[in-house]
Amino acid sequence: MVVLATLHCGSLMKRKLPENKDWVVNNFTAKLSLGQREVTIQKGPLFRVAGYPVRIGCNVTGHQGPAEQNFQWSVYLPKTPKQEIQIVSTKDASFSYVVYAQRVRSGEIYVERVRGNSVFLHISEPQLKDSGEYECHTPNTDERYYGNYSAKTRLIVIPDTLSATMSSQTLSKEEGESLELTCEAAKATAQHTHLSVTWYLMQDGERNQITEIISLSKDFLLIPGPSYTERFAAGDVQLGKLGVATFRLSIGRLQPSDQGQLFCEATEWIQDPDETWTSIARKRTAQTTLRIQPIVRDFHVNISAESTWTAGNSLELVCLVVGGGRDPWLQGIWFFNGNEMARMDAEGVLDLKGDYRERASQGQLWVSKLSPKAFSLKIFSVDPEDEGTYSCAVAEVARAPMGSWQVLQSKQSPDSRVQLRKPAARNVVLSTKNKQEAMWEGEALTLLCKADGAVSLLSVEWWHLPQGQEQPELVASMQQDGAMQLGTSYKQLNNRGPTRLEKMDWATFQLEISPTSTTDSGVYECRVSEGTRNHARGRSWTQKLAVTVKSLESSLRVKLMSRQPKVELAKTFGLSCVVEADYANLRVPLTVTWLFQPARSQVFHLLVRITHNGTIEWGENLSQFQKKTKVLQSSFHSQLLIHDATEEEAGVYQCKVEVYVRNSLCTSGPARASAISHSLMIAIALPESKLQVNSSSQVRELLINSNTNIECSILSQSTGDLQLAVIWYFFPSSTNAIWLRILQMDQTNVVKYGDEFHTPRRKQKFYPEKVSQDLFQLHILNVEDSDQGKYHCTVEEWLLSTNGTWHKLGEKKSGLTELKLRPTGSKARVSKEYRTENATEHGQVAIRCSLESPGSSASLFSVMWYRNRENSGTKMLVHLQHDGLLEYGEEELGRPLLCYRSSSTDFVLQLHWVEMEDAGLYWCRVTEWQLHGNPSKWVKQASDESQHMVLTVLPSDPALPSRICSSTSLLYFLLAFPCILLILLLISLFCYCHKARKLSAMSLKAQKEKSLWVDLKGTGDLTITQREEEEEDH
């Protein structure tokens, strides 16, 4: 490689060029015919960064004349793309225009000749304004012009966006330590470019000698420097990328040669159109000074241990290396009375000698490496034969090329003498951990057994003498080596709680039974013994303690309370289950079960169960509670809040509590105690109604055929989600009238008409309106005589429960509103004269009804005849309408019955064949009609009834039938004569009806004739009113 060095911004920059200058020729070779000139230039566009050197190659082939050709460089700037601006020429020094002349004279822009026919145009410090189209031209040296003599390429100068930063610092490290440095390198070029990062070391006193440590190439490859190749392969030198712009250098096991100044260099690369990569920018960071302290390798060895020990106790010897290098490879050797007993090599492999191997397998001896420079020998139970002199030797080793360990240096520790002292007498203290000898079932029983005296290896046995027994049973034991064994009955967890034995220190033993039960009461005994490994057990010490475990059920009480034993419908009521116990401070888990016995039931059902582990179970038979019940639970208190109470929640409630021990949250142990509360009756009552309706009465006089409305005003009502139902009643002013239900607007605003007002005309005439929440109206259209009477409303308060049932809270009746028609100057008045009539059976009789005055000439009359018998009640017989039409009652259609008007004031009812059952009370009802409105319509003006007339029917002669039957001719005559008479009567009736219709028509036209109308119903009778309505509909 040929290296060109230039200075830029005070930094040392290197630009690497191809070794072979034929690069220009090779990259611009053209396929030309012999003798044809061809000028080629580096293919563009070329993107370069402002401030960094730029070179553009140009080559000419196929020329004649001298081998060394001249080249002229020009540029066409973007502002004036058609104007040539001359830059530099190899032929003419005055070729440059003024704008470039100074830069050419200063050497900033120059032409480098690679060969006679190949050159480079160099711009040392390009500027953004240098962007443009560059042309390379070769003056003609040929005999004739043949080929092309110039070529162009485009150069685009872009801003410098590359950055590389690292804080300047001075670090001091020891040989063998690790080092991590990070630098930030980023670019913001709009074009696609790559970034390479290289770490360098500049050693002290060698400013011009820079050593490459490692680099991340533009192709994302890690390439170590020549001096760091082996350390890179061993993993001691690494370069990693953290995030987008952070690059970390890691050097493990620093060496003195790593001392100096370290810095990071970032290079930006772009791929030109000819697919070659070119560096376009380069930045270096500040330097970090690294100082390395070489390792001091010499060391010495010490051993630490107490000089006197008690038999049975543990002995630990530590072999400590002082000095030496950092993390050296060391192996340690232990000696006892000058004989090797254990060896641990640099890799931690242990080799034990003689019976020490067996003692180590039994856990009585342990050899370990506490740190890189500390070895440990521990004997857990010291015997008299362990008395003697101990020492250790430490050797520093290194791995030889063949893989074996090579000893670099070895040092011996001083001797350490170990002597045993005799054990002294001891005292044992037994107590509970909380200093209390009585506890509740389920609590943990913790006993502490502590021995005093000199430190030694002790063993312990725990014994329990239950109440009512004479022989104690073993609870647990622990040997000197820590081996623990449970007693036979304490191994079965189903009978007792888990038992744990723990050694707190050399002289303190702890026995824990959790949870306890009442069977754990009794006397506990702690036996502490002292002995050695190869000798029989020595002396022992004993202490006893009485413990009482109280039953949880002995003080458990449950109370069920409610502030509202009588609950209003749709309200919320609460039930509180309070648990009382002397162990409330223990916060034991509880399962609370709520039971409910509905009204009219003898069985309790599960309402809800809140278990001790926090789950909630709802009963299947009382599903309505789950949607409306809130459960509140604390340690010793459970509460139910039941919203929107209905009759379904009325009944008897109970609360059952089960107590568990604390570890039951993780196990499935049974309840230790249970209790149930007393029964609590909850009654659901309707809320008191506060409904008040205006009770004042009034009388209204109206014109006939006018409209009116009757108000029903609510003065006050109950609060809450309540609905009102309004019923309107009518009491006609006629004789023998009863209260009639007009219509009802129920609590759902559905309107239902009464039976007497169910016809379309009546529904159109009477209709309700809800003006506001406090005002209802009944509208009456076209008021007529039959509408006279008294009206009132009845208001009902209704409450809808959550189960969809309506409940009536109260009912109030308004005052009376009486409607009267104003006099029109015409009023029908019927004679009230009392009459009696006698008739013979099978004879005929005429009953009369008279007006006191003939009335107005513009009026027409209708008449209805009624009869009242003791057994059959009141019935309408016949109705002579105001237009002259006759209408008979249902039972009178087949009877010889005649109704007519004998004069302007007289009406006659004639019975042609009187039967015994015709006896009774007869009366008539006369109604006056007049034309009103536009178009004209017959409207009822007034009506009146006559006095009741008594008809008595006398039986015929009883001998007459026998005489008739004895005379044949008389019998034939009696059979034939009625037929002839009936025919004549029908003919007469037909003629009369025809004449009556004709007269009625003439009377209607002239408004002077009169006709009769008889109401088909009795006073106050349902059928009569319906027939009047049907006539009015006609």
mmCIF file of N, CA, C and O in Angstrom, residues 28-29 106 116 178 315 395 446 504 547 553 570 676 705 707 756 758 778 818 840 976 1006:
data_model
loop_
_atom_site.group_PDB
_atom_site.id
_atom_site.type_symbol
_atom_site.label_atom_id
_atom_site.label_comp_id
_atom_site.label_asym_id
_atom_site.label_seq_id
_atom_site.Cartn_x
_atom_site.Cartn_y
_atom_site.Cartn_z
ATOM 1 N N PHE A 28 -10.827 2.736 -16.175
ATOM 2 C CA PHE A 28 -11.386 3.556 -17.239
ATOM 3 C C PHE A 28 -11.054 3.015 -18.629
ATOM 4 O O PHE A 28 -11.025 3.735 -19.615
ATOM 5 N N THR A 29 -10.746 1.742 -18.737
ATOM 6 C CA THR A 29 -10.435 1.128 -20.030
ATOM 7 C C THR A 29 -11.703 1.021 -20.854
ATOM 8 O O THR A 29 -12.731 0.613 -20.359
ATOM 9 N N SER A 106 -2.149 28.077 -4.531
ATOM 10 C CA SER A 106 -1.792 27.628 -3.177
ATOM 11 C C SER A 106 -1.633 26.118 -3.084
ATOM 12 O O SER A 106 -1.220 25.613 -2.053
ATOM 13 N N GLY A 116 1.389 8.850 -18.453
ATOM 14 C CA GLY A 116 1.324 9.863 -19.486
ATOM 15 C C GLY A 116 -0.095 10.142 -19.940
ATOM 16 O O GLY A 116 -0.421 11.268 -20.340
ATOM 17 N N SER A 178 -8.790 -5.778 34.370
ATOM 18 C CA SER A 178 -9.473 -5.591 33.088
ATOM 19 C C SER A 178 -9.763 -4.119 32.871
ATOM 20 O O SER A 178 -9.796 -3.325 33.814
ATOM 21 N N LEU A 315 -12.565 -27.104 64.838
ATOM 22 C CA LEU A 315 -11.283 -26.422 64.715
ATOM 23 C C LEU A 315 -11.117 -25.988 63.266
ATOM 24 O O LEU A 315 -11.312 -26.796 62.348
ATOM 25 N N ALA A 395 2.483 -22.982 46.904
ATOM 26 C CA ALA A 395 3.358 -22.867 45.737
ATOM 27 C C ALA A 395 2.621 -22.131 44.636
ATOM 28 O O ALA A 395 1.450 -22.416 44.365
ATOM 29 N N THR A 446 -42.629 -22.945 70.794
ATOM 30 C CA THR A 446 -41.182 -22.843 70.572
ATOM 31 C C THR A 446 -40.484 -22.922 71.924
ATOM 32 O O THR A 446 -40.689 -22.066 72.795
ATOM 33 N N MET A 504 -29.335 -23.201 67.255
ATOM 34 C CA MET A 504 -29.151 -21.771 67.073
ATOM 35 C C MET A 504 -27.682 -21.386 67.165
ATOM 36 O O MET A 504 -27.205 -20.566 66.388
ATOM 37 N N VAL A 547 -46.198 -27.306 79.877
ATOM 38 C CA VAL A 547 -46.831 -26.455 78.861
ATOM 39 C C VAL A 547 -48.306 -26.832 78.765
ATOM 40 O O VAL A 547 -48.648 -28.028 78.761
ATOM 41 N N GLU A 553 -62.151 -23.842 70.965
ATOM 42 C CA GLU A 553 -63.605 -23.854 71.081
ATOM 43 C C GLU A 553 -64.076 -23.443 72.473
ATOM 44 O O GLU A 553 -65.238 -23.084 72.661
ATOM 45 N N ALA A 570 -87.526 -2.728 49.216
ATOM 46 C CA ALA A 570 -86.609 -2.029 48.311
ATOM 47 C C ALA A 570 -85.510 -1.283 49.054
ATOM 48 O O ALA A 570 -84.705 -0.602 48.426
ATOM 49 N N ILE A 676 -72.242 -21.616 66.229
ATOM 50 C CA ILE A 676 -73.319 -21.075 65.404
ATOM 51 C C ILE A 676 -74.103 -20.061 66.227
ATOM 52 O O ILE A 676 -74.255 -20.205 67.446
ATOM 53 N N ASN A 705 -123.224 19.526 25.012
ATOM 54 C CA ASN A 705 -122.349 19.320 23.844
ATOM 55 C C ASN A 705 -121.024 20.073 23.979
ATOM 56 O O ASN A 705 -120.284 20.207 23.013
ATOM 57 N N ASN A 707 -117.076 20.621 25.987
ATOM 58 C CA ASN A 707 -115.994 19.750 26.463
ATOM 59 C C ASN A 707 -115.552 20.202 27.851
ATOM 60 O O ASN A 707 -115.599 21.400 28.168
ATOM 61 N N GLU A 756 -118.620 -0.737 31.107
ATOM 62 C CA GLU A 756 -119.659 0.143 30.602
ATOM 63 C C GLU A 756 -119.116 1.198 29.631
ATOM 64 O O GLU A 756 -119.887 1.912 28.982
ATOM 65 N N HIS A 758 -116.516 0.589 27.270
ATOM 66 C CA HIS A 758 -115.568 -0.120 26.411
ATOM 67 C C HIS A 758 -115.868 0.051 24.925
ATOM 68 O O HIS A 758 -115.170 -0.492 24.080
ATOM 69 N N LEU A 778 -109.077 13.894 33.467
ATOM 70 C CA LEU A 778 -110.004 13.089 32.675
ATOM 71 C C LEU A 778 -110.744 14.046 31.745
ATOM 72 O O LEU A 778 -111.448 14.966 32.205
ATOM 73 N N GLU A 818 -119.133 17.235 40.567
ATOM 74 C CA GLU A 818 -120.462 16.964 40.015
ATOM 75 C C GLU A 818 -120.673 17.820 38.762
ATOM 76 O O GLU A 818 -120.448 19.035 38.781
ATOM 77 N N THR A 840 -157.015 -9.549 33.027
ATOM 78 C CA THR A 840 -157.375 -10.959 33.132
ATOM 79 C C THR A 840 -156.420 -11.771 32.271
ATOM 80 O O THR A 840 -156.030 -11.346 31.181
ATOM 81 N N ALA A 976 -159.559 -21.370 14.470
ATOM 82 C CA ALA A 976 -159.438 -20.620 13.210
ATOM 83 C C ALA A 976 -159.460 -19.124 13.445
ATOM 84 O O ALA A 976 -158.776 -18.357 12.752
ATOM 85 N N ALA A 1006 -140.200 18.731 8.506
ATOM 86 C CA ALA A 1006 -140.829 19.991 8.916
ATOM 87 C C ALA A 1006 -140.466 20.370 10.341
ATOM 88 O O ALA A 1006 -140.754 21.473 10.764
#
